[in-house]
């Protein structure tokens, strides 16, 4: 089928009012990608099921359509109006025996059955969900369906973070000191004592990734709670609560290398990305390439290629490192963190910086092509391509508040790209990843002048990115791009912890000044849910006395645990809310409060702004005139 007729058919599936926007988006993406390598592939499959949702499903569908492939999308009932459903050739509903809107996307049997029912000959897993499931990759192979990713045994190896660290050591790649699996926080303490490993340390999910299932411990009395929280989050996010610990590298940078491997002896890299701007281990703004000394780049990239060759890797993958000290130090210490055996959210900026289409590269490798046949064979420094400039990605995520996108307009122009899944009239659900758009900007050239041009272009594009009707983190992104540490290549992993509260202009919580001699009165303070979520557990009973800082309610949303506080805004635009805590608005000693009513029960779904612990009886000197609220 000719591209024009295929586009006509796809546009015909869209609701009235969306066709013109979709056509404009298609034309923009076609201009951006038409010259990218590889292209015009002759693949052994013609129909691909995309086992994902949101912007990555839209991105994969675009690459497939450009190569003349038919696409099949999947969706849960709660997700049927999402844009990815409208951007594929056909879409099938998937279900699960387990409750919740995420479960269908994680149901191996349901997704594989959908692929078989549709006649799909290949499956692209995207990122998240089943992309790192060895069972899913094996089930596809057993069904005679090509899995566009690594072999099942490779996924299993790299998904076990303890075994992956052993692989790194066997590949002569430096690692941090770490433990085997830990059965309890007591076992963690015993390991620290036995190995004379000082704090701080970090607990990590043994079968996790993507920044989830991690807890930093700086004090000995934090071991118990950190272990329990890490185990809980790992079980929720990955279905396996196994954890281990590693020494924690202070004042580090997150540098990751994009690697391509054909599984036939060919392996090369597409340089590195600086992903040091992170909020609770979730990346926010990324840069490619890193502003790094050439010798340090060579050392890190050689380690990445060597490690993936060691495990006979097939597909595209990312090897993540932490780097201590300045990126301009050729002898800077770096250590291996993990391998992500899938496409990354931030693959976009590597595409812009190298002019290589990474999704099409995945298709080619899955189709049996060698890197040389894709014109991506390794060069003198094991590179698959030359650098052509800088690219920056700003992740646009939902924040609590709003329900329906009333106006949506993406920025455009030279060097501007948007990968998104929003549209006017859409109602994004907080059940899923809050990432709704990726703003990617590119500027050609080398050195600081090229980077600053790219940064300024990103700011201009961000200012013209219109998303009305829902709240997003755009103000925070703007603050990051303007910050001197970002401008001067000085961002560390602690950047958001140190500056996050002020990046969007900060928020002040008015505290009423007590009048001299005024008698204290008591008032009711509601504690509300900051987002749509499921109640895991109510931790207090009606009539109980609670202290400031005490855990009140556990909520689950988007598989990530985060703390929220009453009366202050932490600007955490997404996450699984660990609990609601009473905040001390004054410099007075902590006081005792009385729980008047608990308004929720376990497994109840609550909306943004809905009362959890409906009212609290508090001394008026805590907050005489200011209503308490939860901000994320």
XYZ file of C-alpha atoms in Angstrom:
632
model
C 0.000 0.000 0.000
C 1.276 3.449 -0.922
C 2.202 5.725 2.018
C -0.434 8.294 1.035
C -3.269 5.777 1.025
C -2.081 4.241 4.283
C -2.068 7.703 5.873
C -5.573 8.361 4.554
C -6.827 5.157 6.132
C -5.142 5.925 9.448
C -6.551 9.440 9.542
C -9.970 8.039 8.807
C -9.838 6.184 12.109
C -9.502 9.408 14.099
C -12.385 11.232 15.702
C -13.636 14.385 13.941
C -11.569 17.392 14.911
C -8.341 15.389 15.254
C -7.632 14.681 11.568
C -6.036 18.042 10.731
C -3.802 17.910 13.821
C -2.782 14.342 13.016
C -1.945 15.276 9.435
C 0.206 18.184 10.610
C 1.968 15.929 13.099
C 2.591 13.337 10.410
C 4.038 15.901 8.027
C 6.325 17.281 10.758
C 7.560 13.835 11.736
C 8.106 12.888 8.101
C 10.326 15.946 7.622
C 12.275 15.024 10.752
C 12.900 11.381 9.922
C 12.958 10.977 6.158
C 16.748 10.909 5.824
C 17.622 8.823 8.866
C 19.577 5.584 8.739
C 18.613 2.794 8.350
C 15.737 2.955 5.860
C 14.040 0.932 3.120
C 14.564 -2.299 5.032
C 13.520 -5.631 3.524
C 12.248 -7.343 6.635
C 11.052 -10.935 7.092
C 7.888 -9.700 8.841
C 5.188 -7.345 7.612
C 2.912 -6.920 10.638
C 4.074 -5.723 14.064
C 2.116 -5.668 17.327
C 3.194 -2.828 19.603
C 2.903 -4.107 23.173
C 2.766 -0.681 24.772
C 0.832 2.564 24.995
C 1.306 6.319 24.986
C 4.036 8.234 23.216
C 6.387 5.286 22.679
C 3.636 3.306 20.946
C 3.025 6.302 18.677
C 6.770 6.553 17.998
C 7.137 2.851 17.130
C 4.056 2.957 14.908
C 5.552 5.865 12.962
C 8.775 3.982 12.277
C 6.876 0.863 11.225
C 4.595 2.780 8.862
C 7.573 4.482 7.243
C 8.943 1.018 6.484
C 5.638 -0.156 5.020
C 4.702 -2.360 7.974
C 1.175 -2.901 9.225
C 0.781 -2.157 12.942
C -1.415 -3.572 15.673
C -1.981 -1.645 18.893
C -3.324 -2.881 22.208
C -5.293 -1.053 24.854
C -6.961 -1.576 28.215
C -10.609 -0.554 28.539
C -9.638 2.542 30.546
C -7.181 3.522 27.803
C -9.379 3.177 24.726
C -9.367 6.917 23.928
C -5.573 7.261 24.054
C -3.797 8.580 20.971
C -1.762 5.432 20.367
C -5.001 3.546 19.664
C -5.691 5.947 16.817
C -2.181 5.858 15.331
C -2.019 2.140 14.472
C -3.513 0.207 11.582
C -5.746 -1.753 13.934
C -6.144 -1.953 17.699
C -7.179 -4.799 19.983
C -8.447 -4.650 23.532
C -6.452 -6.712 26.047
C -7.712 -7.869 29.420
C -6.397 -9.540 32.533
C -7.761 -11.591 35.390
C -5.923 -9.213 37.702
C -7.567 -5.908 38.648
C -6.506 -2.470 37.539
C -5.896 -0.612 34.256
C -2.203 -1.540 34.137
C -2.710 -5.295 34.463
C -3.751 -5.919 30.820
C -0.470 -4.447 29.559
C 1.431 -6.802 31.889
C -0.541 -9.938 31.047
C 1.817 -12.068 28.956
C -0.843 -14.530 27.841
C -3.321 -11.833 26.863
C -0.780 -9.846 24.845
C 0.616 -12.918 23.061
C -2.930 -14.080 22.256
C -3.644 -10.650 20.799
C -0.579 -10.954 18.579
C -1.634 -14.391 17.387
C -5.243 -13.294 16.822
C -4.118 -10.327 14.729
C -1.664 -12.309 12.656
C 1.276 -10.194 13.805
C 4.614 -11.745 12.922
C 6.657 -9.569 15.293
C 6.179 -7.764 18.613
C 7.821 -4.508 19.679
C 7.677 -4.097 23.485
C 8.608 -0.392 23.716
C 9.868 0.503 27.199
C 8.361 -0.346 30.570
C 5.555 -2.897 30.934
C 6.798 -6.206 29.396
C 9.890 -4.811 27.665
C 12.233 -6.400 30.211
C 10.239 -9.599 30.755
C 12.182 -12.704 29.805
C 8.935 -14.690 30.101
C 7.266 -12.458 27.525
C 10.185 -12.697 25.104
C 10.176 -16.482 25.487
C 6.401 -16.681 25.018
C 6.707 -14.728 21.760
C 9.405 -17.059 20.505
C 7.380 -20.128 21.515
C 4.464 -18.749 19.496
C 6.679 -18.273 16.446
C 6.595 -14.483 16.782
C 9.744 -12.380 16.421
C 10.510 -10.467 19.621
C 12.092 -7.127 18.709
C 14.639 -7.113 21.493
C 17.278 -9.276 23.179
C 17.039 -13.015 23.633
C 15.049 -14.207 26.673
C 18.138 -15.538 28.427
C 19.914 -12.199 27.980
C 16.974 -10.300 29.444
C 16.917 -12.684 32.412
C 20.642 -12.225 32.995
C 20.601 -8.434 32.840
C 17.337 -8.192 34.762
C 19.023 -9.800 37.762
C 21.054 -6.840 38.999
C 23.295 -9.045 41.123
C 24.218 -11.289 38.178
C 24.583 -8.236 35.942
C 27.152 -6.811 38.354
C 29.023 -10.120 38.208
C 28.947 -9.906 34.402
C 30.422 -6.424 34.578
C 33.263 -7.604 36.796
C 33.942 -10.495 34.408
C 34.074 -7.926 31.588
C 36.651 -5.812 33.438
C 34.116 -3.041 34.000
C 34.412 -1.213 37.352
C 31.532 -1.671 39.821
C 30.498 -0.468 43.263
C 30.755 -2.697 46.306
C 27.463 -4.515 46.733
C 25.627 -7.321 48.471
C 23.865 -10.461 47.282
C 20.084 -10.686 47.745
C 19.011 -9.537 51.185
C 16.350 -11.364 53.194
C 15.791 -8.563 55.712
C 17.073 -5.227 56.924
C 18.927 -7.136 59.647
C 20.778 -9.054 56.928
C 21.651 -5.709 55.381
C 23.140 -4.454 58.645
C 25.116 -7.679 59.051
C 26.516 -7.314 55.525
C 27.602 -3.737 56.196
C 29.353 -4.771 59.399
C 30.995 -7.798 57.815
C 32.289 -5.841 54.807
C 33.110 -2.685 56.814
C 31.030 -0.744 54.286
C 30.143 2.725 55.618
C 26.968 4.668 55.031
C 25.517 6.048 52.857
C 24.311 3.022 50.914
C 21.401 2.510 48.572
C 18.890 -0.335 48.435
C 17.934 -1.389 44.903
C 15.319 -3.691 43.421
C 17.192 -6.745 42.173
C 14.850 -7.183 39.214
C 13.977 -3.550 38.626
C 15.089 -0.569 36.645
C 13.986 2.805 35.378
C 14.731 4.484 38.705
C 12.068 2.560 40.600
C 12.722 0.462 43.677
C 15.606 2.495 45.132
C 16.060 3.876 48.641
C 19.018 5.878 49.943
C 20.155 5.310 53.543
C 22.329 7.881 55.299
C 21.665 6.967 58.943
C 21.644 3.596 60.642
C 18.128 4.069 62.006
C 16.845 4.445 58.413
C 17.802 0.893 57.413
C 14.561 -0.764 58.486
C 12.131 1.645 56.823
C 14.252 2.018 53.677
C 14.464 -1.760 53.237
C 10.699 -2.168 53.699
C 9.884 0.673 51.313
C 12.274 -0.600 48.659
C 10.873 -4.131 48.950
C 7.291 -2.834 48.723
C 7.944 -0.678 45.690
C 9.910 -3.428 43.929
C 7.077 -5.891 44.419
C 4.485 -3.412 43.140
C 6.489 -2.201 40.152
C 8.214 -5.419 39.067
C 6.329 -8.259 40.740
C 9.425 -9.292 42.677
C 10.425 -7.781 46.024
C 14.038 -8.989 46.025
C 16.526 -6.244 46.877
C 20.264 -5.792 47.379
C 22.416 -2.884 48.476
C 25.349 -0.983 47.032
C 27.675 1.673 48.294
C 26.419 5.110 47.336
C 28.607 7.408 45.291
C 28.200 11.001 46.445
C 28.267 13.933 44.023
C 28.054 11.744 40.942
C 26.793 12.171 37.383
C 24.579 9.715 35.484
C 26.163 8.919 32.124
C 24.738 6.199 29.888
C 25.993 4.761 26.612
C 23.676 3.796 23.758
C 24.864 0.509 22.269
C 23.800 -1.434 19.168
C 24.563 -5.158 18.799
C 23.448 -7.527 16.069
C 23.992 -10.766 17.991
C 26.321 -11.906 15.216
C 29.536 -10.403 16.552
C 28.853 -6.788 15.600
C 28.667 -4.201 18.376
C 29.038 -0.412 18.312
C 27.965 2.623 20.304
C 26.097 5.840 19.540
C 27.958 7.857 22.175
C 26.571 8.800 25.560
C 23.821 10.803 27.236
C 24.023 12.910 30.376
C 20.960 12.071 32.467
C 22.003 13.683 35.740
C 18.887 15.854 36.141
C 16.712 13.419 38.067
C 13.818 13.694 40.483
C 13.697 10.728 42.849
C 15.725 8.654 40.366
C 13.397 9.596 37.497
C 15.075 11.434 34.636
C 13.719 14.885 33.846
C 16.075 16.527 31.312
C 18.700 14.713 29.244
C 21.532 15.843 26.973
C 23.297 14.052 24.108
C 26.147 13.871 23.821
C 27.495 14.600 27.289
C 29.912 17.510 27.555
C 32.700 15.107 28.364
C 36.477 14.783 27.887
C 37.261 12.642 24.798
C 39.480 10.284 26.807
C 36.774 9.699 29.422
C 34.241 9.107 26.623
C 36.520 6.502 25.085
C 37.045 4.707 28.407
C 33.328 4.537 29.203
C 32.142 3.576 25.725
C 34.740 0.807 25.430
C 33.479 -0.665 28.717
C 29.887 -0.554 27.483
C 30.667 -2.325 24.212
C 32.879 -4.899 25.945
C 30.145 -5.777 28.451
C 27.465 -6.362 25.812
C 29.808 -8.408 23.656
C 30.494 -10.568 26.710
C 26.833 -11.598 26.950
C 26.333 -11.906 23.171
C 23.752 -9.146 23.226
C 21.294 -8.660 20.364
C 19.358 -5.450 19.860
C 19.707 -1.920 21.162
C 20.567 -1.408 24.807
C 21.823 1.191 27.235
C 24.681 0.698 29.684
C 24.406 3.085 32.622
C 27.309 4.422 34.668
C 27.893 6.831 37.521
C 30.811 9.217 37.139
C 32.485 10.946 40.087
C 33.991 14.386 39.711
C 34.228 16.534 36.614
C 33.321 15.190 33.190
C 36.312 17.143 31.883
C 38.690 14.984 33.942
C 40.042 12.272 31.611
C 40.840 10.081 34.630
C 37.515 10.514 36.444
C 36.268 7.451 38.313
C 33.201 5.759 36.863
C 31.288 2.622 37.868
C 28.715 0.383 36.226
C 25.091 0.658 37.366
C 22.955 -1.497 35.066
C 21.992 -2.424 31.522
C 18.569 -1.517 30.181
C 17.864 -4.196 27.541
C 15.318 -2.135 25.609
C 14.799 1.199 23.957
C 15.096 4.131 26.361
C 12.688 7.028 26.827
C 15.580 9.328 25.902
C 16.632 7.490 22.720
C 15.308 10.553 20.904
C 18.249 12.825 21.624
C 20.721 10.210 20.425
C 18.755 10.016 17.182
C 19.029 13.767 16.755
C 22.724 13.923 17.664
C 23.742 11.057 15.345
C 21.035 11.004 12.635
C 20.375 7.314 13.303
C 16.814 6.017 13.694
C 17.084 3.718 16.712
C 13.620 2.172 16.326
C 14.321 1.223 12.721
C 17.668 -0.142 13.859
C 15.746 -2.412 16.238
C 13.590 -3.578 13.348
C 16.640 -4.280 11.216
C 18.493 -6.249 13.893
C 15.351 -8.275 14.665
C 15.094 -8.952 10.932
C 18.557 -10.559 10.931
C 20.631 -7.698 9.540
C 24.227 -7.190 10.640
C 25.303 -3.702 11.699
C 27.469 -3.366 8.584
C 24.436 -4.109 6.426
C 22.630 -1.282 8.194
C 25.608 1.064 7.580
C 26.199 1.090 11.347
C 29.399 -0.907 11.639
C 31.896 0.176 14.307
C 34.438 2.858 13.469
C 37.905 3.434 14.882
C 36.515 4.215 18.348
C 33.726 1.608 18.108
C 31.230 4.301 17.119
C 28.334 3.452 14.773
C 27.993 7.014 13.507
C 29.532 10.447 13.764
C 28.219 13.153 16.023
C 26.531 16.048 14.254
C 25.480 18.310 17.136
C 23.767 18.547 20.529
C 20.245 17.534 21.514
C 18.252 18.132 24.695
C 15.111 16.330 25.821
C 12.701 17.840 28.335
C 10.159 15.368 29.698
C 6.734 16.956 29.995
C 4.770 15.189 32.716
C 1.346 15.598 34.258
C 0.939 17.206 37.640
C -2.185 16.914 39.789
C -5.031 19.155 38.745
C -7.202 19.362 35.668
C -8.936 16.591 33.808
C -9.267 17.283 30.092
C -6.848 18.875 27.627
C -8.771 21.942 26.439
C -6.097 23.235 24.052
C -3.043 21.485 22.666
C -0.443 22.866 20.300
C 3.052 21.485 19.783
C 5.991 23.757 18.959
C 7.618 23.401 15.559
C 10.475 24.813 13.548
C 14.068 24.051 12.766
C 15.599 21.567 15.195
C 12.362 21.034 17.155
C 10.707 17.659 17.608
C 7.903 16.471 19.876
C 7.101 12.846 20.697
C 3.783 12.956 22.528
C 0.429 11.295 23.069
C -1.805 14.251 23.868
C -4.544 15.952 21.899
C -7.253 18.546 22.551
C -10.204 16.813 24.149
C -8.083 13.997 25.524
C -8.365 12.958 29.166
C -5.007 11.522 30.273
C -5.305 9.055 33.144
C -3.125 9.242 36.228
C -3.244 5.440 36.351
C -0.390 5.391 33.837
C 3.020 6.945 33.508
C 2.569 10.729 33.847
C 4.959 11.329 30.933
C 2.785 12.758 28.172
C 5.257 14.519 25.918
C 8.934 14.715 25.092
C 10.270 17.990 23.753
C 13.459 17.312 21.812
C 15.573 20.127 20.375
C 18.714 19.904 18.272
C 21.455 22.302 17.206
C 24.354 21.401 14.889
C 28.005 21.907 15.722
C 30.471 21.230 18.500
C 31.489 22.844 21.754
C 29.702 25.129 24.157
C 28.303 27.441 21.490
C 26.351 24.563 19.932
C 25.093 23.399 23.322
C 23.920 26.870 24.342
C 22.137 27.290 21.017
C 20.370 24.002 21.664
C 19.467 25.037 25.221
C 18.011 28.367 24.130
C 16.057 26.642 21.350
C 14.609 24.265 23.931
C 13.497 27.160 26.143
C 11.831 28.907 23.202
C 10.067 25.716 22.138
C 8.952 24.986 25.701
C 7.416 28.452 25.965
C 5.395 27.824 22.795
C 4.275 24.312 23.836
C 0.615 24.868 24.742
C -1.078 22.339 27.023
C -4.193 23.819 28.632
C -6.739 22.148 30.871
C -4.264 19.969 32.781
C -1.258 20.839 34.900
C 2.264 19.908 33.863
C 5.829 20.340 35.037
C 6.679 22.939 32.372
C 7.610 25.618 34.951
C 10.128 23.256 36.542
C 11.615 22.354 33.156
C 12.052 26.039 32.374
C 13.825 26.555 35.707
C 16.230 23.704 34.981
C 17.140 25.045 31.548
C 17.863 28.475 33.015
C 19.861 27.242 36.009
C 23.596 28.144 36.109
C 24.602 24.584 37.035
C 22.858 23.236 33.936
C 24.291 25.981 31.763
C 27.837 25.414 33.046
C 27.866 21.587 32.935
C 27.924 21.281 36.730
C 24.747 19.250 37.354
C 25.086 16.383 39.833
C 22.521 13.747 40.768
C 21.748 15.844 43.845
C 20.658 18.782 41.658
C 16.895 18.361 42.025
C 17.133 17.619 45.747
C 19.069 20.860 46.235
C 17.126 23.102 43.859
C 13.820 21.394 43.039
C 11.684 23.521 45.341
C 12.798 26.774 43.710
C 13.088 25.806 40.041
C 9.481 26.661 39.252
C 9.528 29.809 41.340
C 8.914 27.971 44.587
C 5.788 28.052 46.673
C 5.203 29.797 49.948
C 2.859 28.484 52.587
C 1.376 31.402 54.499
C 1.495 30.959 58.244
C -0.811 33.160 60.243
C 0.962 35.299 62.772
C -0.390 34.670 66.246
C -1.836 37.719 67.921
C -0.312 38.541 71.266
C -2.433 37.110 74.067
C -4.926 35.501 71.675
C -6.439 32.269 72.916
C -5.748 29.199 70.809
C -8.727 27.816 68.943
C -9.085 24.514 67.140
C -10.019 23.919 63.542
C -10.463 21.070 61.116
C -7.811 20.454 58.468
C -8.606 18.103 55.557
C -5.933 15.802 54.141
C -6.692 15.252 50.458
C -5.401 12.906 47.802
C -3.028 14.707 45.424
C -3.914 12.463 42.478
C -6.071 9.608 41.253
C -4.880 6.536 43.139
C -5.811 3.342 44.946
C -5.758 3.169 48.741
C -3.347 0.478 49.871
C -3.774 0.937 53.594
C -5.085 3.411 56.136
C -2.445 3.673 58.819
C -4.502 5.483 61.453
C -7.798 4.892 63.201
C -10.471 7.409 64.061
C -9.866 8.937 67.461
C -6.164 8.110 67.429
C -3.576 10.718 68.274
C -0.888 11.255 65.649
C 2.320 13.243 65.660
C 3.681 15.503 62.971
C 5.507 13.398 60.406
C 3.464 10.262 61.137
C 2.276 8.163 58.186
C -1.479 8.431 57.590
C -2.444 6.709 54.329
C -0.663 4.621 51.694
C -1.732 5.256 48.113
C -0.709 3.454 44.926
C -0.437 5.145 41.542
C 1.987 4.626 38.656
C 4.067 2.056 40.541
C 6.353 4.558 42.232
C 6.485 5.428 45.921
C 6.829 9.049 46.965
C 6.171 10.984 50.139
C 3.697 13.859 50.160
C 3.222 16.352 52.957
C 0.290 18.375 54.183
C 0.705 22.100 53.710
C 3.674 22.222 51.411
C 4.344 21.506 47.769
C 7.209 19.172 46.927
C 6.694 19.479 43.150
C 6.701 15.731 42.595
C 4.562 15.598 39.504
C 4.207 11.847 39.479
C 4.733 8.816 41.599
C 3.250 6.344 43.959
C 2.368 8.272 47.081
C 3.924 6.560 50.052
C 1.993 8.460 52.649
C 0.528 11.707 53.796
C 2.281 13.324 56.719
C 1.399 16.238 58.952
C 3.812 19.098 58.355
C 5.020 21.490 61.031
C 4.229 24.971 59.707
C 6.005 26.758 62.550
C 9.239 26.478 64.447
C 7.346 25.264 67.514
C 7.964 21.734 68.841
C 5.924 18.910 67.235
C 2.445 18.597 68.675
C -0.170 15.867 68.896
C -3.242 15.887 66.656
C -6.455 13.907 66.794
C -7.836 11.975 63.849
C -11.528 12.808 63.612
C -12.467 10.639 60.650
C -10.822 8.219 58.218
C -12.669 8.601 54.927
C -11.176 5.772 52.862
C -10.916 1.998 52.894
C -8.396 -0.428 51.415
C -8.532 -0.914 47.623
C -10.778 2.132 47.221
C -10.014 4.357 44.240
C -9.779 8.039 45.121
C -9.691 11.058 42.869
C -7.428 14.082 42.990
C -8.517 16.367 45.850
C -10.690 13.744 47.541
C -10.520 13.556 51.332
C -8.447 10.697 52.764
C -8.298 11.450 56.438
C -11.308 13.706 56.170
C -10.577 16.062 59.046
C -7.889 16.613 61.611
C -8.388 18.569 64.810
C -5.405 20.895 65.152
C -4.254 23.728 67.342
C -4.815 27.002 65.549
C -1.213 28.091 65.967
C -0.336 25.383 63.445
C -2.235 27.172 60.706
C -4.785 29.719 61.837
C -6.097 30.898 58.454
C -4.394 28.781 55.799
C -6.141 25.609 54.679
C -3.860 22.611 54.571
C -3.431 20.784 51.295
C -1.277 18.122 49.701
C 0.943 19.186 46.832
C 2.832 16.957 44.440
